PDB file of C-alpha atoms in Angstrom:
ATOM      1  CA  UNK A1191     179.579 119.324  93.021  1.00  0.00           C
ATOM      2  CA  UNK A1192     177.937 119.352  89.919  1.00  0.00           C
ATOM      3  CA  UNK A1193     177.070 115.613  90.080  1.00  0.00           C
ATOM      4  CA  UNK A1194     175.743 115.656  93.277  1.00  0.00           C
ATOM      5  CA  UNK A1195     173.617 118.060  92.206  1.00  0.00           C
ATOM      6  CA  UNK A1196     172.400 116.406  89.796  1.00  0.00           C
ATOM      7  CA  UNK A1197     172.228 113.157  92.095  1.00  0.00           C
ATOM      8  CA  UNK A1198     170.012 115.426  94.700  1.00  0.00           C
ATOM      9  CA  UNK A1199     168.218 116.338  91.740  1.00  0.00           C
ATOM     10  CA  UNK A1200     167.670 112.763  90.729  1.00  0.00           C
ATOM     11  CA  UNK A1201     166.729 111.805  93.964  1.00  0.00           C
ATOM     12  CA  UNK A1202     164.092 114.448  94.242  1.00  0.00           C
ATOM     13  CA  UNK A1203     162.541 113.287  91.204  1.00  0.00           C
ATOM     14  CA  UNK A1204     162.624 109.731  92.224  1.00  0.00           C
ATOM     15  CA  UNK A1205     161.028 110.764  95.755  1.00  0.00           C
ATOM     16  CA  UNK A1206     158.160 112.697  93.697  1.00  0.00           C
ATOM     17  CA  UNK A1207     157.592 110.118  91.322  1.00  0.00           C
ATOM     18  CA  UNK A1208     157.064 107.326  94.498  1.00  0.00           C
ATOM     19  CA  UNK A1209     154.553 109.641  96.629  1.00  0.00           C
ATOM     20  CA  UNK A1210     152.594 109.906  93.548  1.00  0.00           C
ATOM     21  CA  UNK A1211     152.474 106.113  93.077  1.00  0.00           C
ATOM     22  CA  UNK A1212     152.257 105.536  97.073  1.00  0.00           C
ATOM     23  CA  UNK A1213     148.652 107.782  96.029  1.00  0.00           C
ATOM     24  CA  UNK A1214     147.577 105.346  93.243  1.00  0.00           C
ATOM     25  CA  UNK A1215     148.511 101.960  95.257  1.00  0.00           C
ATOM     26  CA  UNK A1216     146.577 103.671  98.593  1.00  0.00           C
ATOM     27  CA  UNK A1217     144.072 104.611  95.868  1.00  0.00           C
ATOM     28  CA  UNK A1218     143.673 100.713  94.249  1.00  0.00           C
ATOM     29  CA  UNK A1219     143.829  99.379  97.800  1.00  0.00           C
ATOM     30  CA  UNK A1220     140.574 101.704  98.828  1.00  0.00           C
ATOM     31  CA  UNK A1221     138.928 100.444  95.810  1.00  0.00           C
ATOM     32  CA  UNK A1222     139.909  96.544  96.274  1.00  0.00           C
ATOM     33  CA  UNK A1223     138.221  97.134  99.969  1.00  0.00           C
ATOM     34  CA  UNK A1224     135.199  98.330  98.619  1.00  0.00           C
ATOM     35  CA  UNK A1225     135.003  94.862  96.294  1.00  0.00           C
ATOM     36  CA  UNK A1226     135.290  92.742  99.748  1.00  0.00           C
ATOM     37  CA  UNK A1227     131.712  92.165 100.402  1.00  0.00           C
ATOM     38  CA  UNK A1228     131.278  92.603 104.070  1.00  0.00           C
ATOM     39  CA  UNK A1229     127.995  90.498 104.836  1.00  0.00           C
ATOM     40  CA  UNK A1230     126.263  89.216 107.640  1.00  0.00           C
ATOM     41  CA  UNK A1231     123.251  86.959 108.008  1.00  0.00           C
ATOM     42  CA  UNK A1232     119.661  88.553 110.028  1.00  0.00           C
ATOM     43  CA  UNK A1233     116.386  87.262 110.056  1.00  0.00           C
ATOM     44  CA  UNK A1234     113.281  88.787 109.610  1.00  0.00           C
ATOM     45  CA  UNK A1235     110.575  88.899 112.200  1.00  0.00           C
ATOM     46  CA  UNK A1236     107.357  87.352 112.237  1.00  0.00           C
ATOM     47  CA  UNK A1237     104.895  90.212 111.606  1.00  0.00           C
ATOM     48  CA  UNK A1238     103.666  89.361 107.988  1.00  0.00           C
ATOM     49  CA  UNK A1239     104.489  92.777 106.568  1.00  0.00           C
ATOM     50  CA  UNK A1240     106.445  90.781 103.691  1.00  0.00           C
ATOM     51  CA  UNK A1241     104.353  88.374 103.118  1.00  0.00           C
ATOM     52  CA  UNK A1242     104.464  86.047 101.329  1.00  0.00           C
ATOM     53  CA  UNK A1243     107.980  86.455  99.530  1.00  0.00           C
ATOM     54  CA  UNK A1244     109.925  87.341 102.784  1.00  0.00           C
ATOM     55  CA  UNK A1245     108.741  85.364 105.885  1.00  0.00           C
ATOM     56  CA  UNK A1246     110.146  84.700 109.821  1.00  0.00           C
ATOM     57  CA  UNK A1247     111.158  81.055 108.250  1.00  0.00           C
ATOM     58  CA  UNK A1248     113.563  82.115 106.424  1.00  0.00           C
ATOM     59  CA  UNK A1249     117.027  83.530 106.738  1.00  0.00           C
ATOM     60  CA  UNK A1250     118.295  87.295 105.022  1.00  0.00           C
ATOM     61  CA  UNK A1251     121.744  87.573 104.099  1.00  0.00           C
ATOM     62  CA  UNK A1252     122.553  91.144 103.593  1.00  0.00           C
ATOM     63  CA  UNK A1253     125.545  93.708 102.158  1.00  0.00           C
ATOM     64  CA  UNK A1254     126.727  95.389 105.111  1.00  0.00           C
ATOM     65  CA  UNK A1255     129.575  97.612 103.153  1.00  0.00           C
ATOM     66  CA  UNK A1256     127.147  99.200 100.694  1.00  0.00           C
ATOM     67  CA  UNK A1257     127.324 102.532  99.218  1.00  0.00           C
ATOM     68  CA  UNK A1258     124.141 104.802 100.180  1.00  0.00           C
ATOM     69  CA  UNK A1259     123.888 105.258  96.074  1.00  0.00           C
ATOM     70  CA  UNK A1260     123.829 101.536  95.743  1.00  0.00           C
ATOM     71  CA  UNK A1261     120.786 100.831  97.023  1.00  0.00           C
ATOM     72  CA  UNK A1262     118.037 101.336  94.402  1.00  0.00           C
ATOM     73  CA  UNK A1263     114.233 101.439  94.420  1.00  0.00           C
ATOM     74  CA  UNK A1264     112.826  97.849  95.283  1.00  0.00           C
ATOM     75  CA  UNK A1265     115.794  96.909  97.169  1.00  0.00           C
ATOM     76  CA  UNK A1266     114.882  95.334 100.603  1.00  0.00           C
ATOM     77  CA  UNK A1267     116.653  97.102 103.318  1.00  0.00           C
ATOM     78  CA  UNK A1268     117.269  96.203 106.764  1.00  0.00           C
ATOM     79  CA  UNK A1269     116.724  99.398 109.482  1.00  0.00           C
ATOM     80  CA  UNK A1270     116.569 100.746 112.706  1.00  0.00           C
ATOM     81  CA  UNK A1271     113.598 103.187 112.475  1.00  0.00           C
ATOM     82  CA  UNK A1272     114.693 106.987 113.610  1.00  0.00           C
ATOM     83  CA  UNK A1273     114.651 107.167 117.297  1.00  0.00           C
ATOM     84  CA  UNK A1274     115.555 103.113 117.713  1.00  0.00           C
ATOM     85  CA  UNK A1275     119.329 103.691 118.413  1.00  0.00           C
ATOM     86  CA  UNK A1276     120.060 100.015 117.994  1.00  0.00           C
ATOM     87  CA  UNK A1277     119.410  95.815 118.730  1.00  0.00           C
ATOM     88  CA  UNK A1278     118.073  97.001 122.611  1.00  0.00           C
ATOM     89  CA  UNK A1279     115.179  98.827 121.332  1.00  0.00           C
ATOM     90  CA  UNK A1280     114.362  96.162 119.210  1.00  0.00           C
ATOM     91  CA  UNK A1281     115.087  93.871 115.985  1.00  0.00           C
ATOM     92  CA  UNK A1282     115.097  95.571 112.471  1.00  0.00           C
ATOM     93  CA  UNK A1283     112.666  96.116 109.896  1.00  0.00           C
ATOM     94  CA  UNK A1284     113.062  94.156 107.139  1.00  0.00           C
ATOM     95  CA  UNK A1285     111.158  96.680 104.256  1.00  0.00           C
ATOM     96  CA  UNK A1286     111.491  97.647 100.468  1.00  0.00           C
ATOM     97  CA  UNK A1287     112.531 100.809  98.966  1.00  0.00           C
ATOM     98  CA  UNK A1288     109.615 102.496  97.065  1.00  0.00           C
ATOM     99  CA  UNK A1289     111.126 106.649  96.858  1.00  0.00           C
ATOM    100  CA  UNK A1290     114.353 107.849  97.418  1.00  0.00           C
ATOM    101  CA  UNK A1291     115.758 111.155  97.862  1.00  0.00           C
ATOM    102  CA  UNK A1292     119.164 113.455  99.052  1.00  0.00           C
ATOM    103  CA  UNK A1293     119.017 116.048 101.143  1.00  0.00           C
ATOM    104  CA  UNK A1294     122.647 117.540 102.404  1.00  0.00           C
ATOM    105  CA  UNK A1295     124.338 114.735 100.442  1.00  0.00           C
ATOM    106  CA  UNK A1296     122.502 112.322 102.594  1.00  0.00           C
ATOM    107  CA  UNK A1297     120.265 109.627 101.427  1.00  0.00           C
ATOM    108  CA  UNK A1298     117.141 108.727 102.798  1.00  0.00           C
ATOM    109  CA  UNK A1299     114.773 106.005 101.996  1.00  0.00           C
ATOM    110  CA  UNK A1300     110.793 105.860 102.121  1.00  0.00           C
ATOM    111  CA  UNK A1301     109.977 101.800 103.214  1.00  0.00           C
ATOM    112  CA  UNK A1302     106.782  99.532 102.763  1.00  0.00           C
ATOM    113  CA  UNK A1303     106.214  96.071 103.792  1.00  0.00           C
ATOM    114  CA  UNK A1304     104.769  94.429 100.506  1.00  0.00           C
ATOM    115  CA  UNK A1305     101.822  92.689 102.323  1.00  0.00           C
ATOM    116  CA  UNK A1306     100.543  96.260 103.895  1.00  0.00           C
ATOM    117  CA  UNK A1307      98.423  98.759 102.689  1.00  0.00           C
ATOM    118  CA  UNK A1308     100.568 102.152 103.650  1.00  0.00           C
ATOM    119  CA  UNK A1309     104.202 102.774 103.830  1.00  0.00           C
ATOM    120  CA  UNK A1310     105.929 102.724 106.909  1.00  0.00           C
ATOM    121  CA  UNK A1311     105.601 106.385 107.190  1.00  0.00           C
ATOM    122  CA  UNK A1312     109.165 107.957 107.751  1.00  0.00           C
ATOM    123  CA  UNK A1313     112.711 108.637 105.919  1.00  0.00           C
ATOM    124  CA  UNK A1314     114.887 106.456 107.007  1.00  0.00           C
ATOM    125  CA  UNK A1315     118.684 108.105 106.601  1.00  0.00           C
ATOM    126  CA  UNK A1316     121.154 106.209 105.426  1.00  0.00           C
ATOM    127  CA  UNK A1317     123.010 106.047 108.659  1.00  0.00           C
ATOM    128  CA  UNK A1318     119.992 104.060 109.976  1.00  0.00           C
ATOM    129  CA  UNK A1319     120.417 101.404 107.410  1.00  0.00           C
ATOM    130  CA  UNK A1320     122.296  98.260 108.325  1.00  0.00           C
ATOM    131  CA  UNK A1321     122.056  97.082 104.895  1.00  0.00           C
ATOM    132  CA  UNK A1322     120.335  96.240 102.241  1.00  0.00           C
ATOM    133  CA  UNK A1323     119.197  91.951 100.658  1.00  0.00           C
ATOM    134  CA  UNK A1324     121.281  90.132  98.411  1.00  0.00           C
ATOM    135  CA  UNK A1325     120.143  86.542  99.227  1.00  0.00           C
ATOM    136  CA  UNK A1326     117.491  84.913 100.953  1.00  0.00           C
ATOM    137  CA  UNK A1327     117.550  81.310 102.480  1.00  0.00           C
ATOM    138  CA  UNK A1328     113.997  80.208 102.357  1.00  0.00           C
ATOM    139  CA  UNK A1329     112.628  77.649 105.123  1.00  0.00           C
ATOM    140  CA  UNK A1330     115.884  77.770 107.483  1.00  0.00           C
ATOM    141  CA  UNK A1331     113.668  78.655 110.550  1.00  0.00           C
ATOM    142  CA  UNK A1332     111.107  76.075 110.578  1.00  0.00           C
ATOM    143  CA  UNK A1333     110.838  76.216 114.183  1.00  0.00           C
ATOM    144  CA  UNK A1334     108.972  80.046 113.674  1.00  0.00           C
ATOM    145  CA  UNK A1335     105.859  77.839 111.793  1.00  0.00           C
ATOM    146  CA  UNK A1336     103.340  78.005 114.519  1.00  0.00           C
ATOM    147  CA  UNK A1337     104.223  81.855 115.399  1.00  0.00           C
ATOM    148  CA  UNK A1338     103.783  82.657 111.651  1.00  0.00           C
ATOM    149  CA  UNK A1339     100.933  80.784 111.185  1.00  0.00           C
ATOM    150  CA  UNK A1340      99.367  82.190 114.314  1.00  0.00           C
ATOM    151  CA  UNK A1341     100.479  86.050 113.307  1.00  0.00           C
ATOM    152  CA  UNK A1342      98.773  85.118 110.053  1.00  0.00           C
ATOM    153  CA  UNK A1343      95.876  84.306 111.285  1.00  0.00           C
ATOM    154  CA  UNK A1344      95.157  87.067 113.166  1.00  0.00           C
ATOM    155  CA  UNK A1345      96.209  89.732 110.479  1.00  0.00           C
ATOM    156  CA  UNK A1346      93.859  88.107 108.110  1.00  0.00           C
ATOM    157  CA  UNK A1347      90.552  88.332 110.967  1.00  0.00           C
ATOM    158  CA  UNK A1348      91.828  91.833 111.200  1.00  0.00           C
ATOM    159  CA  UNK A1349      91.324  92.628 107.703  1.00  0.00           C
ATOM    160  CA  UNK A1350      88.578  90.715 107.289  1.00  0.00           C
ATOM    161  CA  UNK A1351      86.704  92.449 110.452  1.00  0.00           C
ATOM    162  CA  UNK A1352      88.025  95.850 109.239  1.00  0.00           C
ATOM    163  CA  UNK A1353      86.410  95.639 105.352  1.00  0.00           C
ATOM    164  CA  UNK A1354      82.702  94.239 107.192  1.00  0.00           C
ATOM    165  CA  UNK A1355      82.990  97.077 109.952  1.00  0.00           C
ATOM    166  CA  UNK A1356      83.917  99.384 106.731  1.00  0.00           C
ATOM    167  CA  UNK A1357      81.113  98.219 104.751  1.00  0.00           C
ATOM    168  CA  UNK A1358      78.349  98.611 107.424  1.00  0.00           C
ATOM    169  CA  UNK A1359      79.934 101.903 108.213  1.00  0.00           C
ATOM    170  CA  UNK A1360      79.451 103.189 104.673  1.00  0.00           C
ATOM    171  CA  UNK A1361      75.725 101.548 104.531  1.00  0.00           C
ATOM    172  CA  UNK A1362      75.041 103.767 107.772  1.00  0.00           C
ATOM    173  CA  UNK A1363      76.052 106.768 106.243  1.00  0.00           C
ATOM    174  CA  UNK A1364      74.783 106.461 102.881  1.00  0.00           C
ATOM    175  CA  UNK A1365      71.123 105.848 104.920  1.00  0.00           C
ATOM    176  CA  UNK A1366      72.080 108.668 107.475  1.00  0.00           C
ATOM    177  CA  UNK A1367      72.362 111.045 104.289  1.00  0.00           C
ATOM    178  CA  UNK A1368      69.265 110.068 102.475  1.00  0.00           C
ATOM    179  CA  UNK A1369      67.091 109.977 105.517  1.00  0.00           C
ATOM    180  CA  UNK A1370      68.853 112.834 107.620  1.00  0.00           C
ATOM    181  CA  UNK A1371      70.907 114.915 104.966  1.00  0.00           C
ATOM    182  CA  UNK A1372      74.097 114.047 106.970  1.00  0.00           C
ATOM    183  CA  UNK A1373      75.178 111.738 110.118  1.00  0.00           C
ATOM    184  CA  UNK A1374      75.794 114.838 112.375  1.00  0.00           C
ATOM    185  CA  UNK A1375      71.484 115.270 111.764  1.00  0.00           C
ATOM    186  CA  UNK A1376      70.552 112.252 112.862  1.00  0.00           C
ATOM    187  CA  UNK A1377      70.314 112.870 116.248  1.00  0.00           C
ATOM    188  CA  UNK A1378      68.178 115.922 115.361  1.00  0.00           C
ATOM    189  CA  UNK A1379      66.278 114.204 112.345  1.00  0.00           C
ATOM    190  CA  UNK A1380      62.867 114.791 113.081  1.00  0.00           C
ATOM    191  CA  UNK A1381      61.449 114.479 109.895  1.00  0.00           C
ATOM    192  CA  UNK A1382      62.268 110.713 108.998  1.00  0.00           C
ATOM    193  CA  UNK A1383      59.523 108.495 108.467  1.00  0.00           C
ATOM    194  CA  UNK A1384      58.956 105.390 111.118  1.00  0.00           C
ATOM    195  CA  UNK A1385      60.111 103.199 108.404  1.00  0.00           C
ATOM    196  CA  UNK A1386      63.023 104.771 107.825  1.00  0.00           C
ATOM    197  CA  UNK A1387      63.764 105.024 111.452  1.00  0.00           C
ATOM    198  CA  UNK A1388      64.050 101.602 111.900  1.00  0.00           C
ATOM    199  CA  UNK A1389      66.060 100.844 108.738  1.00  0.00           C
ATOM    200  CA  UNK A1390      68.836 103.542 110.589  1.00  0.00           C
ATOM    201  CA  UNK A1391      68.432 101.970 113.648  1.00  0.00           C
ATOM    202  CA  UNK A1392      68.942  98.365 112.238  1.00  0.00           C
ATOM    203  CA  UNK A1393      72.234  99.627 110.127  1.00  0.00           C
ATOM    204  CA  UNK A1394      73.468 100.677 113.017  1.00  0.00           C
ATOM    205  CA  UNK A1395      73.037  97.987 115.122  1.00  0.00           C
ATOM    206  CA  UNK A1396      74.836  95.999 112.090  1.00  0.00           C
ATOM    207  CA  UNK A1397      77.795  98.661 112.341  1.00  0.00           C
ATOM    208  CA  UNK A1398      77.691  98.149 115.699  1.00  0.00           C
ATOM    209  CA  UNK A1399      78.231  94.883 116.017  1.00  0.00           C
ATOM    210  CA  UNK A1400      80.967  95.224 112.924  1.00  0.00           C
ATOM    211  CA  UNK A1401      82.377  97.539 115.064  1.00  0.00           C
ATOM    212  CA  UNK A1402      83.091  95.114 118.632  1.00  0.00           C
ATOM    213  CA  UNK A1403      84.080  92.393 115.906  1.00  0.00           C
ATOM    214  CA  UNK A1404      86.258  95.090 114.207  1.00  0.00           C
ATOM    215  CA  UNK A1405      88.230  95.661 117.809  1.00  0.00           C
ATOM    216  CA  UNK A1406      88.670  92.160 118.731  1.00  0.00           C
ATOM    217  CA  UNK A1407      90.316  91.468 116.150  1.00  0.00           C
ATOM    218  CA  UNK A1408      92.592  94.905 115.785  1.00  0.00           C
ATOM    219  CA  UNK A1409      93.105  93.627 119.920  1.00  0.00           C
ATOM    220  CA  UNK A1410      93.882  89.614 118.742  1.00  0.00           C
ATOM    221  CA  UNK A1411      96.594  91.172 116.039  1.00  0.00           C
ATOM    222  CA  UNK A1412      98.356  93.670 118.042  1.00  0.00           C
ATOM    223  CA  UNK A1413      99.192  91.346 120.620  1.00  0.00           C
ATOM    224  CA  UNK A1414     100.010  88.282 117.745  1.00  0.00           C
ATOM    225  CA  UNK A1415     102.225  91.083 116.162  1.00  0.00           C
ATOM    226  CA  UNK A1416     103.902  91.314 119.620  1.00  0.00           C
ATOM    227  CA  UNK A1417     105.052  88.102 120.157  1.00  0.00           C
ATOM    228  CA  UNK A1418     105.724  87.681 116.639  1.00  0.00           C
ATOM    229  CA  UNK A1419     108.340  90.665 116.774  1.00  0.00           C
ATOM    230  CA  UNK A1420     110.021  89.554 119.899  1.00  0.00           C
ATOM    231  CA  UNK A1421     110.198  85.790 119.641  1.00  0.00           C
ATOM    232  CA  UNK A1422     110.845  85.302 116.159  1.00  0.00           C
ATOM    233  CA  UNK A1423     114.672  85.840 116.894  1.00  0.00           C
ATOM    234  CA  UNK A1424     116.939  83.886 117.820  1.00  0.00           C
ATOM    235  CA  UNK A1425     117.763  84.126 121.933  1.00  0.00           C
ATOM    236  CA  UNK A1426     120.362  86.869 122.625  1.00  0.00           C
ATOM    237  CA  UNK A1427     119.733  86.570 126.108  1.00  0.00           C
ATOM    238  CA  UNK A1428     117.430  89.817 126.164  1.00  0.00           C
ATOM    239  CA  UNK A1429     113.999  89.623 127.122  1.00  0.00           C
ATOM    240  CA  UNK A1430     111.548  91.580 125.722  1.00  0.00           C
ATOM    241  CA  UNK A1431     109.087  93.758 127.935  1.00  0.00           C
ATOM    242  CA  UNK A1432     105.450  91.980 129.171  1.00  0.00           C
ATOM    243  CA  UNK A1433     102.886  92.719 126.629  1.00  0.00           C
ATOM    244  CA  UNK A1434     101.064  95.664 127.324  1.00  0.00           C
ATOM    245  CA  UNK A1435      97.162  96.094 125.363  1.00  0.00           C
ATOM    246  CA  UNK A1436      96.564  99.548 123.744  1.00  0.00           C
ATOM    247  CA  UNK A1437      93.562 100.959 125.491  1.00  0.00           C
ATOM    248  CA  UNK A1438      91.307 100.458 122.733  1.00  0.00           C
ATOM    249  CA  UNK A1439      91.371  96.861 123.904  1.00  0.00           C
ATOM    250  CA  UNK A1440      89.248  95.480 126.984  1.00  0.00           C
ATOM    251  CA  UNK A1441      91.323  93.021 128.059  1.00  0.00           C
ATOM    252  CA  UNK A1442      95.064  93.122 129.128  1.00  0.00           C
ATOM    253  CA  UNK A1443      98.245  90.982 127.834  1.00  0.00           C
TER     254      UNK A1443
END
């Protein structure tokens, strides 16, 4: 009796000693998984908001089985913006990191195209995040070169129309205020001299026309931007919406 006690006893042991190393192998096998890199290839869209290190020509390879704390400031990440649940709503943005913070042991990440002038404007959690760059195939995607080129174009007549219409803008005003003491007055300015009338009159016929200019082109690049979201992909057999012009705009799609 005595020996199989001790037997049981041994066996007890033995039984112990095996769940504990059945935890480290489950352990080591958890961490080897996290070493597989899980990757797939996407490919950025041609709206120019990465310009010109990250175009539609080329292909992004990114980590799919990252850790939220991986992904550092000026990492590229590839999301669905909140409220776009997925591929049907549209393709991702392809954006860099500028601010991160944790809220609830969540991450979230703030997002700026490097060729624009403002970030995207919302915190993207982490659950929105498909993943973030790790190599880029430059000039797989030739067949996007007219799209781009045409997107291009019509972002830089935007910025070029919005800087003149800015310009004659602030020359208004600045005449407005010396003339009127403020642009609200002007319609009420009775005391400015004929000569200064017509130098108001002739700034704002330059804003004016700054301004028309200013729209066309805002018009010309929203619809560019479009097309350059929705056919810079390759087919999936969706098909994107009809263009639709913002009001702003005169003329339809």
């Amino acid at each position: 009796m005595e020996e199989f006690q001790l037997a049981h006893e041994s066996v007890a042991m033995l039984e112990e000693r095996a769940e504990g190393l059945r935890a480290v192998i489950a352990a080591l096998e958890e961490d080897r998984q996290a070493l597989q890199v899980k990757s797939s290839e996407m490919f950025p869209t041609c709206t120019g908001s990465m310009e010109p290190r990250i175009t539609c020509l080329d292909t992004a390879v990114v980590l799919q089985n990252f850790l939220p704390e991986d992904i550092a400031l000026d990492n590229v990440i590839a999301y669905y913006p909140p409220g776009q649940e997925g591929a049907g709503d549209g393709p991702p943005v392809f954006h860099r990191v500028t601010n991160i913070k944790v809220e609830d042991d969540v991450h979230y990440f703030w997002p700026r195209g490097d060729a624009l002038d403002e970030p995207d404007g919302v915190w993207v959690p982490e659950g929105n995040v498909l993943g973030y760059l790790i190599e880029l195939r430059p000039g797989t995607r030739p067949q996007n070169s007219a799209l781009r080129d045409r997107v291009n174009g019509a972002r830089e007549l935007y910025a070029s129309a919005r800087d003149r219409m800015l310009e004659a803008r602030g020359r208004y005003d600045d005449l407005a205020v010396r003339h009127c003491g403020s642009v609200e007055a002007v319609s009420t300015c009775s005391t400015i001299s004929q000569e200064g009338r017509a130098e108001l009159r002739a700034a704002y016929d330059v804003f004016s026309g700054a301004w028309g200019e200013y729209v066309n082109a805002t018009c010309g690049y929203d619809k560019a931007y479009y097309h350059g979201l929705h056919e810079s992909q390759p087919s999936t057999g969706q098909q994107s919406g009809q263009y639709v012009a913002p009001s702003l705009c005169s003329q339809g799609g």
